[in-house]
mmCIF file of C-alpha atoms and ligand atoms in Angstrom:
data_model
loop_
_atom_site.group_PDB
_atom_site.id
_atom_site.type_symbol
_atom_site.label_atom_id
_atom_site.label_comp_id
_atom_site.label_asym_id
_atom_site.label_seq_id
_atom_site.Cartn_x
_atom_site.Cartn_y
_atom_site.Cartn_z
ATOM 1 C CA MET A 1 87.629 80.284 108.060
ATOM 2 C CA ALA A 2 90.588 80.173 110.374
ATOM 3 C CA GLU A 3 93.328 81.960 112.192
ATOM 4 C CA VAL A 4 96.770 81.881 110.535
ATOM 5 C CA ARG A 5 99.684 81.723 112.929
ATOM 6 C CA ILE A 6 103.384 81.817 112.174
ATOM 7 C CA GLU A 7 105.760 80.958 115.011
ATOM 8 C CA ASN A 8 109.497 81.680 114.916
ATOM 9 C CA LEU A 9 109.620 81.294 111.156
ATOM 10 C CA VAL A 10 113.119 81.132 109.699
ATOM 11 C CA LYS A 11 113.979 80.633 106.036
ATOM 12 C CA VAL A 12 117.585 80.356 104.962
ATOM 13 C CA PHE A 13 118.084 79.590 101.266
ATOM 14 C CA PRO A 14 120.758 77.078 100.189
ATOM 15 C CA ASN A 15 122.981 79.982 99.058
ATOM 16 C CA GLY A 16 122.985 81.280 102.649
ATOM 17 C CA THR A 17 120.475 84.146 102.226
ATOM 18 C CA ARG A 18 118.502 84.526 105.422
ATOM 19 C CA ALA A 19 115.224 85.724 103.900
ATOM 20 C CA VAL A 20 113.035 85.372 107.009
ATOM 21 C CA ASN A 21 114.522 85.809 110.450
ATOM 22 C CA ASP A 22 112.497 84.453 113.364
ATOM 23 C CA VAL A 23 109.151 85.966 112.462
ATOM 24 C CA SER A 24 106.133 85.345 114.703
ATOM 25 C CA LEU A 25 102.813 86.692 113.556
ATOM 26 C CA ALA A 26 99.134 85.823 113.834
ATOM 27 C CA ALA A 27 96.153 86.890 111.775
ATOM 28 C CA PRO A 28 92.927 86.173 113.683
ATOM 29 C CA ASP A 29 90.037 84.570 111.851
ATOM 30 C CA GLY A 30 88.706 86.906 109.158
ATOM 31 C CA GLU A 31 91.422 89.527 109.464
ATOM 32 C CA PHE A 32 92.946 91.386 106.508
ATOM 33 C CA LEU A 33 96.617 91.486 107.497
ATOM 34 C CA VAL A 34 99.119 93.267 105.265
ATOM 35 C CA LEU A 35 102.822 92.397 105.103
ATOM 36 C CA LEU A 36 104.574 95.628 104.144
ATOM 37 C CA GLY A 37 108.220 96.317 103.458
ATOM 38 C CA PRO A 38 110.722 97.249 100.775
ATOM 39 C CA SER A 39 111.760 94.889 98.012
ATOM 40 C CA GLY A 40 113.815 91.962 99.289
ATOM 41 C CA CYS A 41 112.656 92.129 102.924
ATOM 42 C CA GLY A 42 111.196 88.604 102.894
ATOM 43 C CA LYS A 43 107.478 89.183 102.251
ATOM 44 C CA THR A 44 107.127 86.770 99.351
ATOM 45 C CA THR A 45 109.213 84.118 101.073
ATOM 46 C CA THR A 46 107.023 84.332 104.186
ATOM 47 C CA LEU A 47 103.897 83.971 102.073
ATOM 48 C CA ARG A 48 105.354 81.071 100.080
ATOM 49 C CA CYS A 49 106.118 79.250 103.334
ATOM 50 C CA VAL A 50 102.502 79.722 104.470
ATOM 51 C CA ALA A 51 101.339 78.476 101.071
ATOM 52 C CA GLY A 52 103.585 75.424 101.273
ATOM 53 C CA LEU A 53 105.511 76.361 98.131
ATOM 54 C CA GLU A 54 108.652 76.793 100.189
ATOM 55 C CA ARG A 55 109.703 74.682 103.160
ATOM 56 C CA GLN A 56 110.829 76.814 106.113
ATOM 57 C CA THR A 57 114.200 76.131 107.713
ATOM 58 C CA SER A 58 112.589 76.168 111.161
ATOM 59 C CA GLY A 59 109.450 77.388 112.895
ATOM 60 C CA ASP A 60 105.799 76.394 112.685
ATOM 61 C CA ILE A 61 102.856 77.445 110.587
ATOM 62 C CA TYR A 62 99.304 76.928 111.839
ATOM 63 C CA ILE A 63 96.084 77.292 109.909
ATOM 64 C CA GLY A 64 93.341 77.074 112.479
ATOM 65 C CA GLU A 65 94.436 74.474 115.025
ATOM 66 C CA ARG A 66 96.386 72.468 112.443
ATOM 67 C CA VAL A 67 100.150 72.569 112.080
ATOM 68 C CA VAL A 68 100.536 72.626 108.299
ATOM 69 C CA ASN A 69 104.358 72.380 108.124
ATOM 70 C CA ASP A 70 104.270 69.065 106.312
ATOM 71 C CA LEU A 71 101.147 69.538 104.208
ATOM 72 C CA PRO A 72 101.484 70.171 100.479
ATOM 73 C CA PRO A 73 99.830 73.385 99.187
ATOM 74 C CA GLY A 74 96.766 71.529 97.938
ATOM 75 C CA GLU A 75 95.930 70.291 101.428
ATOM 76 C CA ARG A 76 96.248 73.617 103.243
ATOM 77 C CA ASP A 77 92.859 74.964 102.138
ATOM 78 C CA ILE A 78 94.254 78.239 100.862
ATOM 79 C CA ALA A 79 93.864 80.208 97.671
ATOM 80 C CA PHE A 80 96.737 82.315 96.503
ATOM 81 C CA VAL A 81 97.417 84.870 93.882
ATOM 82 C CA PHE A 82 100.988 85.808 93.216
ATOM 83 C CA GLN A 83 102.687 88.703 91.533
ATOM 84 C CA PHE A 84 103.581 86.465 88.617
ATOM 85 C CA TYR A 85 100.211 84.932 87.948
ATOM 86 C CA ALA A 86 99.816 81.910 85.723
ATOM 87 C CA LEU A 87 96.548 81.493 83.859
ATOM 88 C CA TYR A 88 95.677 78.498 81.713
ATOM 89 C CA PRO A 89 96.442 79.898 78.255
ATOM 90 C CA HIS A 90 94.022 77.651 76.388
ATOM 91 C CA LEU A 91 91.044 78.548 78.609
ATOM 92 C CA SER A 92 88.856 81.660 78.441
ATOM 93 C CA ALA A 93 88.822 84.063 81.382
ATOM 94 C CA TYR A 94 85.479 82.563 82.381
ATOM 95 C CA ASP A 95 86.850 79.033 82.378
ATOM 96 C CA ASN A 96 89.983 80.097 84.212
ATOM 97 C CA ILE A 97 87.896 81.621 86.991
ATOM 98 C CA ALA A 98 85.470 78.693 87.056
ATOM 99 C CA PHE A 99 88.269 76.106 87.125
ATOM 100 C CA PRO A 100 88.614 75.643 90.906
ATOM 101 C CA LEU A 101 84.842 75.207 91.272
ATOM 102 C CA ARG A 102 84.571 72.717 88.404
ATOM 103 C CA ALA A 103 87.446 70.769 89.933
ATOM 104 C CA VAL A 104 85.323 70.103 93.020
ATOM 105 C CA GLY A 105 82.097 69.464 91.104
ATOM 106 C CA VAL A 106 80.042 72.580 91.887
ATOM 107 C CA ALA A 107 76.799 72.740 89.841
ATOM 108 C CA ALA A 108 76.929 74.761 86.617
ATOM 109 C CA ASP A 109 74.315 77.365 87.584
ATOM 110 C CA GLU A 110 76.046 77.963 90.933
ATOM 111 C CA ILE A 111 79.364 78.345 89.084
ATOM 112 C CA ASP A 112 77.801 80.830 86.703
ATOM 113 C CA ARG A 113 76.340 82.895 89.518
ATOM 114 C CA ARG A 114 79.660 83.057 91.348
ATOM 115 C CA VAL A 115 81.778 83.780 88.274
ATOM 116 C CA MET A 116 79.484 86.660 87.306
ATOM 117 C CA ARG A 117 79.574 88.070 90.828
ATOM 118 C CA VAL A 118 83.381 87.981 90.963
ATOM 119 C CA ALA A 119 83.704 89.325 87.405
ATOM 120 C CA GLU A 120 81.456 92.217 88.345
ATOM 121 C CA THR A 121 83.514 93.089 91.407
ATOM 122 C CA LEU A 122 86.775 92.892 89.488
ATOM 123 C CA ARG A 123 85.308 94.632 86.406
ATOM 124 C CA ILE A 124 86.245 91.921 83.958
ATOM 125 C CA LYS A 125 82.839 90.929 82.599
ATOM 126 C CA HIS A 126 83.869 92.239 79.192
ATOM 127 C CA VAL A 127 86.815 89.821 78.926
ATOM 128 C CA LEU A 128 85.133 86.621 80.143
ATOM 129 C CA ARG A 129 85.098 85.087 76.646
ATOM 130 C CA LYS A 130 88.697 86.039 75.861
ATOM 131 C CA ARG A 131 91.800 83.955 76.350
ATOM 132 C CA PRO A 132 94.681 85.353 78.426
ATOM 133 C CA ARG A 133 96.784 86.089 75.311
ATOM 134 C CA SER A 134 94.298 88.706 74.122
ATOM 135 C CA MET A 135 93.877 90.449 77.473
ATOM 136 C CA SER A 136 95.958 93.296 78.926
ATOM 137 C CA SER A 137 98.243 92.428 81.828
ATOM 138 C CA GLY A 138 95.911 94.260 84.204
ATOM 139 C CA GLU A 139 92.984 92.160 82.970
ATOM 140 C CA GLN A 140 95.005 88.980 83.315
ATOM 141 C CA GLN A 141 95.919 89.949 86.833
ATOM 142 C CA ARG A 142 92.285 90.489 87.732
ATOM 143 C CA VAL A 143 91.318 87.148 86.205
ATOM 144 C CA ALA A 144 93.995 85.514 88.368
ATOM 145 C CA LEU A 145 92.511 87.296 91.386
ATOM 146 C CA GLY A 146 89.064 86.093 90.354
ATOM 147 C CA ARG A 147 90.255 82.519 90.166
ATOM 148 C CA ALA A 148 91.666 82.843 93.684
ATOM 149 C CA VAL A 149 88.631 84.408 95.329
ATOM 150 C CA ILE A 150 86.009 82.236 93.616
ATOM 151 C CA ARG A 151 86.604 79.524 96.193
ATOM 152 C CA ARG A 152 85.850 79.898 99.898
ATOM 153 C CA PRO A 153 89.091 78.614 101.368
ATOM 154 C CA GLN A 154 90.234 79.119 104.947
ATOM 155 C CA VAL A 155 92.845 81.649 103.848
ATOM 156 C CA PHE A 156 93.646 83.981 100.971
ATOM 157 C CA LEU A 157 97.325 84.663 100.267
ATOM 158 C CA MET A 158 97.944 87.588 97.937
ATOM 159 C CA ASP A 159 101.313 88.817 96.757
ATOM 160 C CA GLU A 160 101.189 92.295 95.214
ATOM 161 C CA PRO A 161 98.078 91.390 93.214
ATOM 162 C CA LEU A 162 97.411 94.976 92.083
ATOM 163 C CA THR A 163 100.895 95.743 90.821
ATOM 164 C CA ASN A 164 100.167 95.642 87.092
ATOM 165 C CA LEU A 165 97.175 97.963 87.223
ATOM 166 C CA ASP A 166 97.253 101.638 86.365
ATOM 167 C CA ALA A 167 96.825 104.103 89.218
ATOM 168 C CA ALA A 168 93.106 104.809 88.883
ATOM 169 C CA LEU A 169 92.121 101.165 88.536
ATOM 170 C CA ARG A 170 94.430 100.214 91.388
ATOM 171 C CA SER A 171 92.714 102.579 93.767
ATOM 172 C CA ASP A 172 89.271 101.262 92.702
ATOM 173 C CA MET A 173 90.478 97.680 93.109
ATOM 174 C CA ARG A 174 91.779 98.399 96.605
ATOM 175 C CA VAL A 175 88.279 99.310 97.664
ATOM 176 C CA GLU A 176 86.567 96.458 95.788
ATOM 177 C CA LEU A 177 88.962 93.804 96.973
ATOM 178 C CA LYS A 178 88.701 94.946 100.567
ATOM 179 C CA HIS A 179 84.937 94.926 100.285
ATOM 180 C CA LEU A 180 84.917 91.440 98.800
ATOM 181 C CA GLN A 181 87.232 90.122 101.512
ATOM 182 C CA ARG A 182 85.010 91.556 104.212
ATOM 183 C CA GLU A 183 81.923 90.076 102.636
ATOM 184 C CA LEU A 184 83.517 86.633 102.380
ATOM 185 C CA GLY A 185 85.153 86.901 105.806
ATOM 186 C CA VAL A 186 88.204 84.915 104.674
ATOM 187 C CA THR A 187 91.420 85.495 106.646
ATOM 188 C CA THR A 188 93.818 87.239 104.269
ATOM 189 C CA LEU A 189 97.573 87.746 104.193
ATOM 190 C CA TYR A 190 98.289 90.459 101.664
ATOM 191 C CA VAL A 191 101.807 91.398 100.605
ATOM 192 C CA THR A 192 102.754 94.808 99.251
ATOM 193 C CA HIS A 193 105.668 97.238 99.167
ATOM 194 C CA ASP A 194 103.203 100.108 98.718
ATOM 195 C CA GLN A 195 102.424 101.895 101.960
ATOM 196 C CA THR A 196 99.279 103.517 100.577
ATOM 197 C CA GLU A 197 97.909 100.099 99.725
ATOM 198 C CA ALA A 198 98.859 98.847 103.184
ATOM 199 C CA MET A 199 97.335 101.816 104.995
ATOM 200 C CA THR A 200 94.066 101.760 103.065
ATOM 201 C CA MET A 201 93.506 98.003 102.960
ATOM 202 C CA GLY A 202 95.036 96.532 106.091
ATOM 203 C CA GLU A 203 93.147 96.003 109.307
ATOM 204 C CA ARG A 204 96.630 95.577 110.689
ATOM 205 C CA ILE A 205 100.016 95.997 109.059
ATOM 206 C CA ALA A 206 103.127 93.909 109.708
ATOM 207 C CA VAL A 207 106.199 95.895 108.691
ATOM 208 C CA MET A 208 109.245 93.866 107.619
ATOM 209 C CA GLN A 209 112.828 94.865 106.933
ATOM 210 C CA LEU A 210 115.727 92.539 106.029
ATOM 211 C CA GLY A 211 113.847 89.444 107.126
ATOM 212 C CA ASP A 212 112.897 90.924 110.503
ATOM 213 C CA LEU A 213 109.422 91.769 111.666
ATOM 214 C CA GLN A 214 109.686 95.371 112.857
ATOM 215 C CA GLN A 215 106.173 96.099 114.086
ATOM 216 C CA VAL A 216 102.598 94.878 113.859
ATOM 217 C CA GLY A 217 99.758 97.302 114.402
ATOM 218 C CA THR A 218 96.758 99.066 112.972
ATOM 219 C CA PRO A 219 97.525 101.606 110.230
ATOM 220 C CA LEU A 220 97.106 104.388 112.781
ATOM 221 C CA GLU A 221 99.405 102.714 115.316
ATOM 222 C CA VAL A 222 102.267 102.203 112.902
ATOM 223 C CA TYR A 223 101.835 105.768 111.651
ATOM 224 C CA GLN A 224 101.561 107.488 115.031
ATOM 225 C CA TYR A 225 103.671 105.190 117.169
ATOM 226 C CA PRO A 226 106.403 103.662 114.993
ATOM 227 C CA ALA A 227 108.331 101.144 117.101
ATOM 228 C CA THR A 228 111.610 101.537 115.214
ATOM 229 C CA LEU A 229 113.505 104.102 113.163
ATOM 230 C CA PHE A 230 112.916 101.974 110.099
ATOM 231 C CA VAL A 231 109.120 102.070 110.485
ATOM 232 C CA ALA A 232 109.279 105.818 111.159
ATOM 233 C CA SER A 233 111.182 106.403 107.945
ATOM 234 C CA PHE A 234 109.195 103.942 105.813
ATOM 235 C CA ILE A 235 105.618 104.902 106.713
ATOM 236 C CA GLY A 236 104.155 108.270 105.835
ATOM 237 C CA ASP A 237 104.693 110.763 103.066
ATOM 238 C CA PRO A 238 106.623 112.813 103.920
ATOM 239 C CA PRO A 239 108.273 110.357 106.312
ATOM 240 C CA MET A 240 108.696 111.262 109.972
ATOM 241 C CA ASN A 241 111.386 113.883 110.591
ATOM 242 C CA LEU A 242 114.251 112.167 112.432
ATOM 243 C CA ILE A 243 116.626 114.496 114.239
ATOM 244 C CA PRO A 244 119.751 113.397 116.172
ATOM 245 C CA VAL A 245 119.604 114.737 119.750
ATOM 246 C CA THR A 246 120.996 114.128 123.217
ATOM 247 C CA LEU A 247 119.327 114.465 126.600
ATOM 248 C CA GLU A 248 120.851 117.269 128.675
ATOM 249 C CA GLY A 249 119.099 117.652 132.023
ATOM 250 C CA ASP A 250 115.423 117.465 131.143
ATOM 251 C CA ALA A 251 115.775 118.816 127.584
ATOM 252 C CA LEU A 252 116.548 117.305 124.202
ATOM 253 C CA GLN A 253 119.351 119.224 122.494
ATOM 254 C CA GLY A 254 120.227 119.257 118.804
ATOM 255 C CA ALA A 255 123.805 119.303 117.568
ATOM 256 C CA SER A 256 124.245 123.050 117.188
ATOM 257 C CA GLY A 257 121.980 124.720 119.731
ATOM 258 C CA HIS A 258 119.245 125.529 117.200
ATOM 259 C CA LEU A 259 117.075 122.859 118.791
ATOM 260 C CA SER A 260 116.236 122.754 122.476
ATOM 261 C CA LEU A 261 113.164 120.898 123.587
ATOM 262 C CA ALA A 262 112.181 120.948 127.250
ATOM 263 C CA LEU A 263 110.508 117.715 128.382
ATOM 264 C CA ALA A 264 108.296 116.912 131.329
ATOM 265 C CA PRO A 265 110.557 115.482 134.084
ATOM 266 C CA ASP A 266 108.845 112.072 134.035
ATOM 267 C CA VAL A 267 109.356 111.783 130.268
ATOM 268 C CA ALA A 268 113.014 112.769 130.567
ATOM 269 C CA GLY A 269 113.385 110.295 133.446
ATOM 270 C CA ALA A 270 111.895 107.480 131.390
ATOM 271 C CA ILE A 271 114.319 108.177 128.540
ATOM 272 C CA ARG A 272 117.289 108.305 130.892
ATOM 273 C CA GLN A 273 116.322 105.003 132.401
ATOM 274 C CA LYS A 274 115.846 103.184 129.090
ATOM 275 C CA GLN A 275 118.527 104.643 126.819
ATOM 276 C CA SER A 276 121.431 102.345 125.925
ATOM 277 C CA GLY A 277 123.843 105.216 125.257
ATOM 278 C CA PRO A 278 123.871 108.992 124.775
ATOM 279 C CA GLY A 279 122.632 108.987 121.164
ATOM 280 C CA LEU A 280 118.909 109.645 120.688
ATOM 281 C CA VAL A 281 116.734 110.453 117.715
ATOM 282 C CA LEU A 282 113.738 112.738 117.951
ATOM 283 C CA GLY A 283 110.922 111.693 115.618
ATOM 284 C CA VAL A 284 108.204 114.161 114.724
ATOM 285 C CA ARG A 285 105.735 114.181 111.874
ATOM 286 C CA ALA A 286 105.437 117.110 109.495
ATOM 287 C CA GLU A 287 101.903 117.885 110.671
ATOM 288 C CA ASP A 288 102.907 117.942 114.349
ATOM 289 C CA ILE A 289 105.139 120.982 113.980
ATOM 290 C CA THR A 290 103.816 124.544 113.958
ATOM 291 C CA LEU A 291 105.628 127.451 112.409
ATOM 292 C CA SER A 292 105.733 130.979 113.705
ATOM 293 C CA GLY A 293 107.598 134.172 112.983
ATOM 294 C CA GLY A 294 108.756 134.756 116.589
ATOM 295 C CA ASP A 295 111.604 133.002 118.418
ATOM 296 C CA GLU A 296 109.670 131.294 121.221
ATOM 297 C CA GLY A 297 109.615 127.771 119.656
ATOM 298 C CA ASP A 298 111.722 124.633 120.142
ATOM 299 C CA MET A 299 113.817 125.076 116.989
ATOM 300 C CA ARG A 300 114.944 127.948 114.848
ATOM 301 C CA GLY A 301 115.788 127.801 111.183
ATOM 302 C CA GLU A 302 115.261 129.307 107.771
ATOM 303 C CA VAL A 303 112.661 128.362 105.202
ATOM 304 C CA THR A 304 114.439 126.487 102.394
ATOM 305 C CA THR A 305 111.463 125.622 100.217
ATOM 306 C CA ARG A 306 107.716 126.078 100.247
ATOM 307 C CA GLU A 307 105.504 123.839 98.111
ATOM 308 C CA PRO A 308 101.789 124.540 97.816
ATOM 309 C CA LEU A 309 100.018 121.172 97.770
ATOM 310 C CA GLY A 310 96.482 122.472 97.421
ATOM 311 C CA ASP A 311 94.938 121.436 100.713
ATOM 312 C CA GLN A 312 98.153 122.204 102.601
ATOM 313 C CA ALA A 313 101.596 123.727 102.216
ATOM 314 C CA LEU A 314 104.804 121.728 102.625
ATOM 315 C CA TYR A 315 107.778 123.612 104.021
ATOM 316 C CA SER A 316 111.317 122.464 104.449
ATOM 317 C CA VAL A 317 113.536 124.159 106.964
ATOM 318 C CA GLY A 318 117.299 123.651 107.180
ATOM 319 C CA LEU A 319 118.560 122.546 110.590
ATOM 320 C CA ASP A 320 122.099 121.319 111.325
ATOM 321 C CA GLY A 321 122.662 120.034 107.802
ATOM 322 C CA GLN A 322 119.326 118.295 107.389
ATOM 323 C CA PHE A 323 115.927 119.398 106.206
ATOM 324 C CA ILE A 324 112.924 119.311 108.496
ATOM 325 C CA GLN A 325 109.605 118.999 106.700
ATOM 326 C CA ILE A 326 106.503 120.719 107.992
ATOM 327 C CA THR A 327 102.973 120.729 106.645
ATOM 328 C CA THR A 328 100.718 123.650 107.459
ATOM 329 C CA ALA A 329 97.411 125.099 106.387
ATOM 330 C CA PRO A 330 97.660 126.332 102.780
ATOM 331 C CA THR A 331 97.202 129.914 103.968
ATOM 332 C CA THR A 332 100.522 130.273 105.863
ATOM 333 C CA ARG A 333 102.780 132.560 103.889
ATOM 334 C CA PHE A 334 106.365 132.296 105.106
ATOM 335 C CA GLY A 335 108.733 132.831 102.198
ATOM 336 C CA VAL A 336 112.027 131.209 101.265
ATOM 337 C CA GLY A 337 114.798 132.629 103.467
ATOM 338 C CA ASP A 338 112.461 133.752 106.270
ATOM 339 C CA ALA A 339 113.772 133.072 109.777
ATOM 340 C CA ILE A 340 111.136 131.133 111.662
ATOM 341 C CA SER A 341 110.697 129.085 114.772
ATOM 342 C CA LEU A 342 109.202 125.629 115.011
ATOM 343 C CA SER A 343 107.150 124.247 117.881
ATOM 344 C CA ILE A 344 106.795 120.507 118.374
ATOM 345 C CA ASP A 345 103.639 118.868 119.670
ATOM 346 C CA ARG A 346 105.013 116.971 122.702
ATOM 347 C CA SER A 347 102.064 114.580 122.768
ATOM 348 C CA ARG A 348 102.804 113.335 119.242
ATOM 349 C CA MET A 349 106.582 113.071 119.143
ATOM 350 C CA ARG A 350 108.688 109.899 119.511
ATOM 351 C CA VAL A 351 112.142 109.489 120.953
ATOM 352 C CA PHE A 352 114.285 106.609 119.651
ATOM 353 C CA ASP A 353 117.517 105.097 120.902
ATOM 354 C CA ALA A 354 120.080 105.780 118.156
ATOM 355 C CA ALA A 355 121.987 102.553 118.871
ATOM 356 C CA THR A 356 119.114 100.058 119.159
ATOM 357 C CA GLU A 357 116.902 102.060 116.722
ATOM 358 C CA ARG A 358 113.914 101.286 118.941
ATOM 359 C CA ALA A 359 111.406 103.785 120.334
ATOM 360 C CA LEU A 360 111.896 104.711 124.003
ATOM 361 C CA VAL A 361 108.865 106.979 124.510
HETATM 362 P P1 ADP B 401 110.207 90.499 98.967
HETATM 363 O O1 ADP B 401 109.032 89.689 98.520
HETATM 364 O O2 ADP B 401 109.966 91.217 100.254
HETATM 365 O O3 ADP B 401 110.687 91.438 97.911
HETATM 366 P P2 ADP B 401 111.640 87.978 98.945
HETATM 367 O O4 ADP B 401 110.952 87.152 99.974
HETATM 368 O O5 ADP B 401 111.322 87.707 97.527
HETATM 369 O O6 ADP B 401 111.432 89.524 99.283
HETATM 370 O O7 ADP B 401 113.209 87.813 99.111
HETATM 371 C C1 ADP B 401 113.845 87.943 100.366
HETATM 372 C C2 ADP B 401 115.331 87.685 100.187
HETATM 373 O O8 ADP B 401 115.543 86.335 99.829
HETATM 374 C C3 ADP B 401 115.967 88.520 99.089
HETATM 375 O O9 ADP B 401 117.269 88.846 99.492
HETATM 376 C C4 ADP B 401 115.980 87.568 97.918
HETATM 377 O O10 ADP B 401 117.026 87.892 97.028
HETATM 378 C C5 ADP B 401 116.219 86.249 98.595
HETATM 379 N N1 ADP B 401 115.648 85.106 97.864
HETATM 380 C C6 ADP B 401 114.378 84.944 97.464
HETATM 381 N N2 ADP B 401 114.193 83.760 96.854
HETATM 382 C C7 ADP B 401 115.393 83.152 96.859
HETATM 383 C C8 ADP B 401 115.885 81.895 96.396
HETATM 384 N N3 ADP B 401 115.064 81.014 95.805
HETATM 385 N N4 ADP B 401 117.195 81.607 96.581
HETATM 386 C C9 ADP B 401 118.015 82.489 97.179
HETATM 387 N N5 ADP B 401 117.633 83.682 97.654
HETATM 388 C C10 ADP B 401 116.339 84.023 97.513
HETATM 389 MG MG1 MG B 402 108.004 89.831 96.705
#
């Protein structure tokens, strides 16, 4: 097992696309690290560079203490499973999974034990005798996963390996795969565009956007303390409310006077000192706003919609041409059109610089 470290990784394709832009990132030995970001942000390219399938333009990749920049994939001691898996079509699922072990001469009874264990975890015992052609795409994907995890390499690299599964199986597989990784203790880089997958599986999450690494943190850190506007808008459902404001004296003011949020003087001072210009963005999560019927809150508005979600209610309230989303206990009963006031939990809000898009406090 080993640490994986990426230093100042840059990948520019021959057509000029800058897919990875100076990314530095380390997964300590045994960690399950998720690369999360929208399609096209450079996740696959980063992983392919670590795998040795793509040569980076500049930067270094370490596996353990070794610089692996010039090693071919076969000498990096990694196992990978990619979105577009390739199974040997003429081999059964069993033989596909067993292949990497046979290649290094593991004894047949040991192979059998390990194949059955992996097949059990991935729930593919029933297809072990079949060839890929007669399996569903979800089964094929799990066989490909099985073939990757059957070995005990230094590192697992996984690129959206659960994509082809239906929702129920995907959520089971999240748990099983995480469990298996923990049991094996193999450092894992796991790529996904699905924030639920990232939040539930990752020990830490690295959020990427347009080739840039935006933030690395535990699921709770990236949720509660997004470092950039992009992370704030990408993580969470509903995403963080982002409201344009300016600092006037010690209070944040919205565009039209419907929002006025008094800050502690030291907080206001910190913002003043760090801001690059007048434009700020207040970030607050739906669950960190309370609604009331009076007019003593930080914002006033009218209820636009109310959606009962079972365990909670989701409100949207119009404010200066945007909609603020608020989740409350399911028992609150404000109706559409009701004038209400909103109070923001000061200890949970973020303030971003509108120009740099980075969090100030
Ligand atoms: P992700 O996996 O996050 O969806 P990718 O790493 O596949 O993103 O792609 C990042 C960017 O690099 C995209 O703009 C993509 O179009 C581009 N790209 C990927 N592979 C190539 C390639 N072989 N040649 C040129 N551009 C590429
Ligand atoms: Mg990809």
